[in-house]
Amino acid sequence: MTSKAFNPFDMAQAQFDRVADVLDLDKATRDLLRYPMREFSFAIPVRMDDGCVKIFRGFRVQHNDARGPCKGGIRFHPQETLDTVRALATWMTWKCAVVDIPLGGGKGGVICDPHNLSMREQEAICRGWARAMAKNVGFATDVPAPDVMTSPQHMVWMLDEIEAMHGHKEPGFITGKPVGLGGSLGRTEATGYGLIFTVREALKEMNLKPSETTASVQGFGNVAQYAVRLFQQMGGKVIAVSSWDQEDQISYTCRRLSGVDPDELVGIADRFGGIDKAKARPLGYEVLPAEAWIEQDVDILMPCALENQVTAENVGRIKPRVKMLAEGANGPTTPEADKVLAERGIFNIPDFLANAGGVTCSYFEQVQGNMNYFWEKDEVLGKLDVKMTAAFIAVSEIARRQKLYMRDAAYVVAVSRVAKACKDRGWV
Ligand code: NAD
């Protein structure tokens, strides 16, 4: 979340400025891409369970739609700000472009805390958000999805409201719906699997097989669990995962040098991916401090929990054997740590490429919804592999050809695709 000291939109603009210099973009293109194309800020009046009316503030930002309808989640958060939503919408533009799906970037939010709201009140906020945005969202304009503290249930309420207003079914209007009500098979696996598809391609470039490598993972939630599963199916070994202990309010690392078993760990984890350490010990896991995950003597580190986890303070603890950092989480590496990783020659798969499997599968959900024809899971995951592999190869080729760090190469690929679309349309 944002604070007075840190403004994520300033950061998104600074990142863009750097790439714009590398690409030598003209002034009009810079002026267009530095800011969102459209922004909506609106009131959502809700009659609360106690009878009073409370006004919630909702947002939607459509950063750029030159490559297709905007795409991005809706967050419910008490500290939501328009600048946070602007930054996240900008990053969605680059994420959709780097995986080459025909979508632009959007993001939405409501200032609220679902912990303090009944389900009926949350439903009223969702329906209010949909009513406020009804003329400016849709499968051909802007497609929302779940995000922080919103769920498939919230998406279904919004879909229902939009369909009631438009007078027809419109399943491609929103993604992240439950399977059976317009959701796509494979969405649960998509981000973790997508991460491992890019790891597999990076290992190929290093002439390594997954079966010759070991990994340590931060987090054991949706992204981490499926990443661990697929990496181990490919023959790799994960020796450590970390998670957040809700009871003790600290995180710690579970290590088993013979390899962790994700199914066994899911059996002793809460629904937020917090592993019960008392149950882990008898299964042969050592319980180590929070940051032990980064200090393991492995080939690959996968931060899959939170932002700002690989920092100037702990980057020096990364062992010499580590060859790759694959960023499942959003923004896990600070710019200072990034510099050290680049100097040490540790290969980076940057977040907006590495974790783009989720949005790619959401795009598949939208496509299936528009056709009203749903694919088998293998077909979804096969198409995901094709997209992620192609995206990785495109970025790594630019990195090699232009001697760029992978994060910079990913930005170059994404921003140049969006800039070209704006130019081809005659906007700049
Ligand atoms: P999640 O809530 O399912 O899991 C988060 C995990 O992190 C849990 O295991 C939790 O115990 C652990 N955790 C929390 N605080 C921790 C700490 N301080 N130290 C160690 N572990 C901690 O979340 P997720 O969906 O797996 O998302 C993880 C990251 O991936 C986030 O940055 C998210 O924005 C990003 N991401 C997720 C998706 C997706 O499809 N789920 C897509 C793109 C990006």
GROMACS .gro file of C-alpha atoms and ligand atoms in nm:
model
  472
    1MET     CA    1   0.000   0.000   0.000
    2THR     CA    2   0.107   0.352  -0.055
    3SER     CA    3   0.239   0.598   0.204
    4LYS     CA    4   0.333   0.966   0.184
    5ALA     CA    5   0.699   0.870   0.142
    6PHE     CA    6   0.641   0.617  -0.135
    7ASN     CA    7   0.418   0.683  -0.432
    8PRO     CA    8   0.389   0.378  -0.660
    9PHE     CA    9   0.278   0.593  -0.954
   10ASP     CA   10   0.599   0.803  -0.928
   11MET     CA   11   0.789   0.473  -0.941
   12ALA     CA   12   0.590   0.345  -1.243
   13GLN     CA   13   0.658   0.673  -1.426
   14ALA     CA   14   1.030   0.666  -1.337
   15GLN     CA   15   1.057   0.309  -1.471
   16PHE     CA   16   0.881   0.416  -1.790
   17ASP     CA   17   1.108   0.722  -1.834
   18ARG     CA   18   1.416   0.498  -1.820
   19VAL     CA   19   1.282   0.266  -2.092
   20ALA     CA   20   1.159   0.561  -2.298
   21ASP     CA   21   1.520   0.687  -2.301
   22VAL     CA   22   1.654   0.345  -2.406
   23LEU     CA   23   1.394   0.333  -2.687
   24ASP     CA   24   1.442   0.701  -2.769
   25LEU     CA   25   1.064   0.754  -2.776
   26ASP     CA   26   0.932   1.083  -2.913
   27LYS     CA   27   0.770   1.339  -2.683
   28ALA     CA   28   0.409   1.267  -2.783
   29THR     CA   29   0.448   0.892  -2.716
   30ARG     CA   30   0.608   0.968  -2.379
   31ASP     CA   31   0.331   1.211  -2.287
   32LEU     CA   32   0.070   0.951  -2.380
   33LEU     CA   33   0.222   0.650  -2.202
   34ARG     CA   34   0.335   0.830  -1.883
   35TYR     CA   35  -0.031   0.885  -1.784
   36PRO     CA   36  -0.353   0.683  -1.796
   37MET     CA   37  -0.585   0.749  -2.090
   38ARG     CA   38  -0.896   0.751  -1.870
   39GLU     CA   39  -0.970   0.764  -1.499
   40PHE     CA   40  -1.296   0.718  -1.309
   41SER     CA   41  -1.350   0.815  -0.947
   42PHE     CA   42  -1.699   0.774  -0.806
   43ALA     CA   43  -1.915   0.742  -0.497
   44ILE     CA   44  -2.084   0.414  -0.404
   45PRO     CA   45  -2.363   0.474  -0.152
   46VAL     CA   46  -2.446   0.161   0.049
   47ARG     CA   47  -2.721   0.109   0.304
   48MET     CA   48  -2.539  -0.070   0.584
   49ASP     CA   49  -2.682  -0.350   0.797
   50ASP     CA   50  -2.747  -0.104   1.084
   51GLY     CA   51  -2.970   0.108   0.854
   52CYS     CA   52  -2.732   0.401   0.801
   53VAL     CA   53  -2.599   0.494   0.455
   54LYS     CA   54  -2.223   0.493   0.403
   55ILE     CA   55  -2.046   0.637   0.099
   56PHE     CA   56  -1.755   0.432  -0.036
   57ARG     CA   57  -1.512   0.567  -0.296
   58GLY     CA   58  -1.451   0.358  -0.608
   59PHE     CA   59  -1.192   0.390  -0.884
   60ARG     CA   60  -1.117   0.253  -1.228
   61VAL     CA   61  -0.811   0.356  -1.427
   62GLN     CA   62  -0.768   0.260  -1.794
   63HIS     CA   63  -0.402   0.321  -1.863
   64ASN     CA   64  -0.381   0.227  -2.229
   65ASP     CA   65  -0.602   0.031  -2.470
   66ALA     CA   66  -0.405   0.061  -2.795
   67ARG     CA   67  -0.348  -0.318  -2.804
   68GLY     CA   68  -0.700  -0.418  -2.696
   69PRO     CA   69  -0.957  -0.385  -2.416
   70CYS     CA   70  -0.811  -0.294  -2.077
   71LYS     CA   71  -0.755  -0.578  -1.830
   72GLY     CA   72  -0.689  -0.570  -1.459
   73GLY     CA   73  -0.819  -0.650  -1.114
   74ILE     CA   74  -1.038  -0.465  -0.865
   75ARG     CA   75  -0.892  -0.432  -0.515
   76PHE     CA   76  -1.078  -0.376  -0.190
   77HIS     CA   77  -0.843  -0.206   0.054
   78PRO     CA   78  -0.877   0.054   0.332
   79GLN     CA   79  -0.564   0.240   0.210
   80GLU     CA   80  -0.646   0.231  -0.162
   81THR     CA   81  -0.549   0.550  -0.348
   82LEU     CA   82  -0.594   0.672  -0.701
   83ASP     CA   83  -0.215   0.680  -0.743
   84THR     CA   84  -0.185   0.313  -0.641
   85VAL     CA   85  -0.451   0.223  -0.896
   86ARG     CA   86  -0.278   0.436  -1.163
   87ALA     CA   87   0.052   0.257  -1.103
   88LEU     CA   88  -0.106  -0.088  -1.110
   89ALA     CA   89  -0.297  -0.005  -1.430
   90THR     CA   90   0.029   0.108  -1.593
   91TRP     CA   91   0.202  -0.215  -1.491
   92MET     CA   92  -0.090  -0.415  -1.635
   93THR     CA   93  -0.033  -0.248  -1.974
   94TRP     CA   94   0.328  -0.370  -1.972
   95LYS     CA   95   0.239  -0.716  -1.838
   96CYS     CA   96  -0.023  -0.781  -2.111
   97ALA     CA   97   0.218  -0.652  -2.375
   98VAL     CA   98   0.515  -0.862  -2.261
   99VAL     CA   99   0.312  -1.185  -2.297
  100ASP     CA  100   0.167  -1.051  -2.622
  101ILE     CA  101  -0.202  -1.090  -2.539
  102PRO     CA  102  -0.430  -0.843  -2.720
  103LEU     CA  103  -0.522  -0.643  -2.410
  104GLY     CA  104  -0.435  -0.312  -2.252
  105GLY     CA  105  -0.390  -0.221  -1.887
  106GLY     CA  106  -0.651  -0.129  -1.628
  107LYS     CA  107  -0.702  -0.149  -1.254
  108GLY     CA  108  -0.980  -0.067  -1.012
  109GLY     CA  109  -1.040  -0.037  -0.644
  110VAL     CA  110  -1.271   0.056  -0.363
  111ILE     CA  111  -1.160   0.215  -0.035
  112CYS     CA  112  -1.305  -0.035   0.212
  113ASP     CA  113  -1.204  -0.313   0.449
  114PRO     CA  114  -1.394  -0.636   0.378
  115HIS     CA  115  -1.296  -0.766   0.725
  116ASN     CA  116  -1.544  -0.514   0.870
  117LEU     CA  117  -1.823  -0.565   0.615
  118SER     CA  118  -2.098  -0.828   0.603
  119MET     CA  119  -2.141  -1.028   0.281
  120ARG     CA  120  -2.457  -0.830   0.206
  121GLU     CA  121  -2.268  -0.501   0.240
  122GLN     CA  122  -1.988  -0.634   0.016
  123GLU     CA  123  -2.247  -0.740  -0.242
  124ALA     CA  124  -2.393  -0.389  -0.235
  125ILE     CA  125  -2.045  -0.240  -0.296
  126CYS     CA  126  -1.989  -0.477  -0.590
  127ARG     CA  127  -2.324  -0.395  -0.746
  128GLY     CA  128  -2.263  -0.022  -0.687
  129TRP     CA  129  -1.919  -0.044  -0.851
  130ALA     CA  130  -2.071  -0.225  -1.152
  131ARG     CA  131  -2.353   0.032  -1.185
  132ALA     CA  132  -2.107   0.323  -1.170
  133MET     CA  133  -1.885   0.168  -1.439
  134ALA     CA  134  -2.151  -0.002  -1.654
  135LYS     CA  135  -2.107   0.230  -1.956
  136ASN     CA  136  -1.727   0.206  -1.947
  137VAL     CA  137  -1.652  -0.163  -1.894
  138GLY     CA  138  -1.733  -0.470  -2.105
  139PHE     CA  139  -1.566  -0.748  -2.301
  140ALA     CA  140  -1.471  -0.506  -2.579
  141THR     CA  141  -1.368  -0.213  -2.358
  142ASP     CA  142  -1.237  -0.310  -2.014
  143VAL     CA  143  -1.243  -0.648  -1.838
  144PRO     CA  144  -1.205  -0.650  -1.457
  145ALA     CA  145  -1.091  -0.944  -1.240
  146PRO     CA  146  -1.034  -1.030  -0.874
  147ASP     CA  147  -0.735  -0.887  -0.688
  148VAL     CA  148  -0.642  -0.804  -0.329
  149MET     CA  149  -0.936  -0.895  -0.101
  150THR     CA  150  -1.180  -0.962  -0.386
  151SER     CA  151  -1.290  -1.311  -0.487
  152PRO     CA  152  -1.483  -1.504  -0.755
  153GLN     CA  153  -1.800  -1.432  -0.553
  154HIS     CA  154  -1.743  -1.055  -0.589
  155MET     CA  155  -1.695  -1.103  -0.965
  156VAL     CA  156  -2.023  -1.295  -0.997
  157TRP     CA  157  -2.217  -1.015  -0.822
  158MET     CA  158  -2.065  -0.758  -1.059
  159LEU     CA  159  -2.139  -0.978  -1.361
  160ASP     CA  160  -2.498  -1.025  -1.249
  161GLU     CA  161  -2.549  -0.649  -1.209
  162ILE     CA  162  -2.398  -0.570  -1.551
  163GLU     CA  163  -2.600  -0.841  -1.726
  164ALA     CA  164  -2.919  -0.715  -1.559
  165MET     CA  165  -2.845  -0.360  -1.677
  166HIS     CA  166  -2.744  -0.459  -2.031
  167GLY     CA  167  -3.033  -0.704  -2.065
  168HIS     CA  168  -2.824  -0.989  -2.201
  169LYS     CA  169  -2.561  -1.241  -2.090
  170GLU     CA  170  -2.207  -1.108  -2.113
  171PRO     CA  171  -1.975  -1.367  -1.954
  172GLY     CA  172  -1.661  -1.216  -2.110
  173PHE     CA  173  -1.718  -0.890  -1.918
  174ILE     CA  174  -1.526  -1.005  -1.612
  175THR     CA  175  -1.281  -1.287  -1.531
  176GLY     CA  176  -1.191  -1.485  -1.220
  177LYS     CA  177  -1.542  -1.632  -1.211
  178PRO     CA  178  -1.599  -1.975  -1.055
  179VAL     CA  179  -1.566  -2.277  -1.286
  180GLY     CA  180  -1.920  -2.366  -1.393
  181LEU     CA  181  -2.024  -2.001  -1.396
  182GLY     CA  182  -1.791  -1.884  -1.672
  183GLY     CA  183  -1.455  -1.949  -1.502
  184SER     CA  184  -1.169  -2.124  -1.682
  185LEU     CA  185  -1.017  -2.453  -1.582
  186GLY     CA  186  -0.646  -2.413  -1.511
  187ARG     CA  187  -0.672  -2.064  -1.359
  188THR     CA  188  -0.571  -2.195  -1.014
  189GLU     CA  189  -0.252  -2.346  -1.154
  190ALA     CA  190  -0.181  -2.074  -1.411
  191THR     CA  191   0.051  -1.834  -1.227
  192GLY     CA  192   0.267  -2.099  -1.059
  193TYR     CA  193   0.285  -2.313  -1.372
  194GLY     CA  194   0.360  -2.006  -1.587
  195LEU     CA  195   0.650  -1.923  -1.357
  196ILE     CA  196   0.797  -2.272  -1.402
  197PHE     CA  197   0.753  -2.262  -1.781
  198THR     CA  198   0.983  -1.957  -1.780
  199VAL     CA  199   1.226  -2.123  -1.535
  200ARG     CA  200   1.243  -2.428  -1.765
  201GLU     CA  201   1.326  -2.204  -2.065
  202ALA     CA  202   1.591  -2.013  -1.867
  203LEU     CA  203   1.753  -2.341  -1.759
  204LYS     CA  204   1.762  -2.454  -2.124
  205GLU     CA  205   1.965  -2.142  -2.205
  206MET     CA  206   2.205  -2.238  -1.924
  207ASN     CA  207   2.228  -2.594  -2.062
  208LEU     CA  208   2.077  -2.729  -1.742
  209LYS     CA  209   1.788  -2.969  -1.688
  210PRO     CA  210   1.541  -2.907  -1.402
  211SER     CA  211   1.644  -3.249  -1.267
  212GLU     CA  212   1.997  -3.114  -1.213
  213THR     CA  213   1.878  -2.822  -1.002
  214THR     CA  214   1.745  -2.736  -0.657
  215ALA     CA  215   1.534  -2.441  -0.545
  216SER     CA  216   1.419  -2.249  -0.240
  217VAL     CA  217   1.083  -2.070  -0.240
  218GLN     CA  218   0.944  -1.782  -0.036
  219GLY     CA  219   0.572  -1.830   0.029
  220PHE     CA  220   0.341  -2.128   0.012
  221GLY     CA  221   0.023  -1.974  -0.129
  222ASN     CA  222  -0.140  -2.013  -0.468
  223VAL     CA  223   0.163  -1.918  -0.678
  224ALA     CA  224   0.423  -2.108  -0.472
  225GLN     CA  225   0.225  -2.430  -0.433
  226TYR     CA  226   0.173  -2.481  -0.805
  227ALA     CA  227   0.526  -2.366  -0.888
  228VAL     CA  228   0.670  -2.624  -0.644
  229ARG     CA  229   0.444  -2.898  -0.785
  230LEU     CA  230   0.536  -2.842  -1.150
  231PHE     CA  231   0.906  -2.788  -1.079
  232GLN     CA  232   0.917  -3.120  -0.892
  233GLN     CA  233   0.716  -3.293  -1.168
  234MET     CA  234   0.989  -3.178  -1.407
  235GLY     CA  235   1.246  -3.347  -1.183
  236GLY     CA  236   1.372  -3.044  -0.985
  237LYS     CA  237   1.403  -3.049  -0.607
  238VAL     CA  238   1.265  -2.778  -0.376
  239ILE     CA  239   1.436  -2.796  -0.038
  240ALA     CA  240   1.275  -2.501   0.142
  241VAL     CA  241   0.952  -2.300   0.150
  242SER     CA  242   0.865  -2.015   0.383
  243SER     CA  243   0.527  -1.895   0.504
  244TRP     CA  244   0.349  -1.662   0.745
  245ASP     CA  245   0.244  -1.792   1.085
  246GLN     CA  246  -0.088  -1.625   1.163
  247GLU     CA  247  -0.079  -1.736   1.527
  248ASP     CA  248   0.274  -1.613   1.608
  249GLN     CA  249   0.254  -1.323   1.359
  250ILE     CA  250   0.596  -1.407   1.211
  251SER     CA  251   0.715  -1.594   0.907
  252TYR     CA  252   0.959  -1.885   0.905
  253THR     CA  253   1.114  -2.134   0.665
  254CYS     CA  254   1.049  -2.509   0.650
  255ARG     CA  255   1.346  -2.700   0.509
  256ARG     CA  256   1.389  -3.066   0.420
  257LEU     CA  257   1.709  -3.136   0.231
  258SER     CA  258   1.565  -3.449   0.070
  259GLY     CA  259   1.292  -3.227  -0.083
  260VAL     CA  260   0.961  -3.082   0.034
  261ASP     CA  261   0.633  -3.256  -0.047
  262PRO     CA  262   0.374  -2.995  -0.151
  263ASP     CA  263   0.074  -3.225  -0.097
  264GLU     CA  264   0.194  -3.312   0.253
  265LEU     CA  265   0.250  -2.941   0.331
  266VAL     CA  266  -0.091  -2.838   0.194
  267GLY     CA  267  -0.236  -3.089   0.440
  268ILE     CA  268  -0.083  -2.897   0.733
  269ALA     CA  269  -0.129  -2.542   0.597
  270ASP     CA  270  -0.415  -2.301   0.664
  271ARG     CA  271  -0.622  -2.168   0.373
  272PHE     CA  272  -0.386  -1.869   0.340
  273GLY     CA  273  -0.081  -2.096   0.285
  274GLY     CA  274   0.057  -2.067   0.639
  275ILE     CA  275   0.229  -2.396   0.733
  276ASP     CA  276   0.172  -2.535   1.086
  277LYS     CA  277   0.530  -2.568   1.210
  278ALA     CA  278   0.439  -2.801   1.497
  279LYS     CA  279   0.303  -3.050   1.242
  280ALA     CA  280   0.595  -2.994   1.002
  281ARG     CA  281   0.869  -3.103   1.248
  282PRO     CA  282   0.751  -3.466   1.288
  283LEU     CA  283   0.746  -3.493   0.907
  284GLY     CA  284   1.120  -3.426   0.897
  285TYR     CA  285   1.117  -3.050   0.828
  286GLU     CA  286   1.359  -2.818   1.006
  287VAL     CA  287   1.188  -2.495   1.113
  288LEU     CA  288   1.427  -2.207   1.040
  289PRO     CA  289   1.401  -1.828   1.067
  290ALA     CA  290   1.200  -1.623   0.815
  291GLU     CA  291   1.488  -1.524   0.589
  292ALA     CA  292   1.650  -1.870   0.576
  293TRP     CA  293   1.478  -1.925   0.239
  294ILE     CA  294   1.716  -1.673   0.077
  295GLU     CA  295   2.030  -1.822   0.236
  296GLN     CA  296   1.995  -2.174   0.094
  297ASP     CA  297   2.271  -2.336  -0.113
  298VAL     CA  298   2.049  -2.390  -0.418
  299ASP     CA  299   2.050  -2.307  -0.790
  300ILE     CA  300   1.722  -2.113  -0.802
  301LEU     CA  301   1.546  -1.873  -0.566
  302MET     CA  302   1.175  -1.809  -0.618
  303PRO     CA  303   1.022  -1.526  -0.414
  304CYS     CA  304   0.648  -1.601  -0.433
  305ALA     CA  305   0.503  -1.414  -0.134
  306LEU     CA  306   0.529  -1.036  -0.110
  307GLU     CA  307   0.691  -0.721  -0.247
  308ASN     CA  308   1.025  -0.583  -0.116
  309GLN     CA  309   1.172  -0.917   0.000
  310VAL     CA  310   1.512  -0.921  -0.173
  311THR     CA  311   1.672  -0.603  -0.044
  312ALA     CA  312   2.006  -0.425  -0.001
  313GLU     CA  313   2.017  -0.576   0.351
  314ASN     CA  314   1.976  -0.944   0.258
  315VAL     CA  315   2.100  -0.970  -0.102
  316GLY     CA  316   2.455  -1.033   0.025
  317ARG     CA  317   2.335  -1.351   0.194
  318ILE     CA  318   2.252  -1.516  -0.140
  319LYS     CA  319   2.492  -1.809  -0.182
  320PRO     CA  320   2.745  -1.815  -0.471
  321ARG     CA  321   2.577  -2.125  -0.616
  322VAL     CA  322   2.252  -1.936  -0.693
  323LYS     CA  323   2.217  -1.885  -1.069
  324MET     CA  324   1.862  -1.758  -1.100
  325LEU     CA  325   1.597  -1.548  -0.928
  326ALA     CA  326   1.249  -1.623  -1.066
  327GLU     CA  327   1.002  -1.363  -0.937
  328GLY     CA  328   0.661  -1.520  -0.878
  329ALA     CA  329   0.556  -1.232  -0.652
  330ASN     CA  330   0.497  -0.876  -0.769
  331GLY     CA  331   0.788  -0.642  -0.693
  332PRO     CA  332   0.988  -0.877  -0.466
  333THR     CA  333   1.325  -0.717  -0.550
  334THR     CA  334   1.424  -0.360  -0.460
  335PRO     CA  335   1.623  -0.154  -0.715
  336GLU     CA  336   1.932  -0.166  -0.485
  337ALA     CA  337   1.921  -0.546  -0.467
  338ASP     CA  338   1.858  -0.563  -0.843
  339LYS     CA  339   2.187  -0.384  -0.901
  340VAL     CA  340   2.376  -0.639  -0.690
  341LEU     CA  341   2.208  -0.932  -0.865
  342ALA     CA  342   2.300  -0.788  -1.205
  343GLU     CA  343   2.664  -0.733  -1.096
  344ARG     CA  344   2.684  -1.090  -0.967
  345GLY     CA  345   2.543  -1.223  -1.296
  346ILE     CA  346   2.242  -1.387  -1.131
  347PHE     CA  347   1.984  -1.443  -1.404
  348ASN     CA  348   1.657  -1.263  -1.332
  349ILE     CA  349   1.312  -1.357  -1.459
  350PRO     CA  350   1.129  -1.032  -1.378
  351ASP     CA  351   0.791  -1.035  -1.208
  352PHE     CA  352   0.573  -0.898  -1.488
  353LEU     CA  353   0.704  -1.171  -1.720
  354ALA     CA  354   0.742  -1.453  -1.464
  355ASN     CA  355   0.396  -1.420  -1.307
  356ALA     CA  356   0.203  -1.329  -1.624
  357GLY     CA  357   0.050  -1.679  -1.636
  358GLY     CA  358  -0.242  -1.551  -1.429
  359VAL     CA  359  -0.344  -1.273  -1.664
  360THR     CA  360  -0.283  -1.496  -1.965
  361CYS     CA  361  -0.528  -1.750  -1.829
  362SER     CA  362  -0.773  -1.469  -1.750
  363TYR     CA  363  -0.749  -1.372  -2.117
  364PHE     CA  364  -0.829  -1.736  -2.204
  365GLU     CA  365  -1.131  -1.715  -1.972
  366GLN     CA  366  -1.247  -1.403  -2.154
  367VAL     CA  367  -1.203  -1.572  -2.494
  368GLN     CA  368  -1.392  -1.883  -2.377
  369GLY     CA  369  -1.666  -1.665  -2.227
  370ASN     CA  370  -1.707  -1.468  -2.550
  371MET     CA  371  -1.740  -1.797  -2.745
  372ASN     CA  372  -1.951  -1.955  -2.470
  373TYR     CA  373  -1.739  -2.267  -2.526
  374PHE     CA  374  -1.502  -2.389  -2.258
  375TRP     CA  375  -1.178  -2.581  -2.307
  376GLU     CA  376  -1.045  -2.883  -2.120
  377LYS     CA  377  -0.778  -2.809  -1.859
  378ASP     CA  378  -0.497  -2.966  -2.067
  379GLU     CA  379  -0.585  -2.736  -2.356
  380VAL     CA  380  -0.575  -2.429  -2.131
  381LEU     CA  381  -0.240  -2.526  -1.977
  382GLY     CA  382  -0.094  -2.621  -2.317
  383LYS     CA  383  -0.187  -2.281  -2.459
  384LEU     CA  384  -0.043  -2.118  -2.146
  385ASP     CA  385   0.288  -2.297  -2.200
  386VAL     CA  386   0.303  -2.175  -2.562
  387LYS     CA  387   0.239  -1.812  -2.458
  388MET     CA  388   0.481  -1.808  -2.163
  389THR     CA  389   0.757  -1.979  -2.360
  390ALA     CA  390   0.723  -1.737  -2.651
  391ALA     CA  391   0.725  -1.440  -2.412
  392PHE     CA  392   1.036  -1.563  -2.234
  393ILE     CA  393   1.221  -1.623  -2.561
  394ALA     CA  394   1.129  -1.277  -2.697
  395VAL     CA  395   1.264  -1.107  -2.384
  396SER     CA  396   1.576  -1.316  -2.354
  397GLU     CA  397   1.664  -1.257  -2.721
  398ILE     CA  398   1.644  -0.879  -2.668
  399ALA     CA  399   1.850  -0.913  -2.348
  400ARG     CA  400   2.118  -1.103  -2.535
  401ARG     CA  401   2.116  -0.887  -2.848
  402GLN     CA  402   2.114  -0.552  -2.669
  403LYS     CA  403   2.320  -0.672  -2.368
  404LEU     CA  404   2.042  -0.573  -2.126
  405TYR     CA  405   1.950  -0.703  -1.782
  406MET     CA  406   1.637  -0.920  -1.818
  407ARG     CA  407   1.413  -0.673  -1.633
  408ASP     CA  408   1.517  -0.393  -1.868
  409ALA     CA  409   1.475  -0.621  -2.169
  410ALA     CA  410   1.121  -0.711  -2.058
  411TYR     CA  411   1.036  -0.341  -2.032
  412VAL     CA  412   1.188  -0.274  -2.374
  413VAL     CA  413   0.975  -0.550  -2.533
  414ALA     CA  414   0.655  -0.438  -2.358
  415VAL     CA  415   0.686  -0.062  -2.402
  416SER     CA  416   0.795  -0.088  -2.766
  417ARG     CA  417   0.491  -0.308  -2.847
  418VAL     CA  418   0.253  -0.058  -2.687
  419ALA     CA  419   0.429   0.242  -2.845
  420LYS     CA  420   0.405   0.074  -3.187
  421ALA     CA  421   0.032   0.007  -3.141
  422CYS     CA  422  -0.024   0.376  -3.053
  423LYS     CA  423   0.176   0.481  -3.359
  424ASP     CA  424   0.003   0.232  -3.594
  425ARG     CA  425  -0.334   0.367  -3.480
  426GLY     CA  426  -0.217   0.717  -3.566
  427TRP     CA  427  -0.245   0.842  -3.207
  428VAL     CA  428   0.110   0.975  -3.189
  429NAD     P1  429  -0.136  -1.612  -0.135
  429NAD     O1  430  -0.205  -1.520  -0.043
  429NAD     O2  431  -0.208  -1.733  -0.186
  429NAD     O3  432  -0.001  -1.668  -0.067
  429NAD     C1  433   0.092  -1.585  -0.006
  429NAD     C2  434   0.191  -1.674   0.069
  429NAD     O4  435   0.291  -1.590   0.125
  429NAD     C3  436   0.132  -1.754   0.185
  429NAD     O5  437   0.193  -1.882   0.189
  429NAD     C4  438   0.175  -1.674   0.309
  429NAD     O6  439   0.188  -1.758   0.424
  429NAD     C5  440   0.310  -1.626   0.259
  429NAD     N1  441   0.359  -1.509   0.332
  429NAD     C6  442   0.291  -1.398   0.369
  429NAD     N2  443   0.372  -1.315   0.433
  429NAD     C7  444   0.493  -1.374   0.435
  429NAD     C8  445   0.621  -1.337   0.485
  429NAD     N3  446   0.639  -1.222   0.548
  429NAD     N4  447   0.724  -1.423   0.467
  429NAD     C9  448   0.706  -1.542   0.406
  429NAD     N5  449   0.589  -1.581   0.355
  429NAD    C10  450   0.485  -1.499   0.371
  429NAD     O7  451  -0.083  -1.521  -0.254
  429NAD     P2  452  -0.049  -1.565  -0.402
  429NAD     O8  453  -0.172  -1.554  -0.484
  429NAD     O9  454   0.029  -1.689  -0.402
  429NAD    O10  455   0.041  -1.440  -0.447
  429NAD    C11  456   0.178  -1.432  -0.409
  429NAD    C12  457   0.243  -1.318  -0.486
  429NAD    O11  458   0.227  -1.340  -0.626
  429NAD    C13  459   0.187  -1.177  -0.460
  429NAD    O12  460   0.292  -1.085  -0.474
  429NAD    C14  461   0.088  -1.160  -0.574
  429NAD    O13  462   0.065  -1.023  -0.604
  429NAD    C15  463   0.165  -1.227  -0.686
  429NAD     N6  464   0.081  -1.271  -0.798
  429NAD    C16  465  -0.017  -1.362  -0.780
  429NAD    C17  466  -0.093  -1.402  -0.889
  429NAD    C18  467  -0.199  -1.508  -0.875
  429NAD    O14  468  -0.257  -1.546  -0.978
  429NAD     N7  469  -0.224  -1.561  -0.757
  429NAD    C19  470  -0.069  -1.347  -1.017
  429NAD    C20  471   0.034  -1.255  -1.032
  429NAD    C21  472   0.108  -1.217  -0.922
   0.00000   0.00000   0.00000
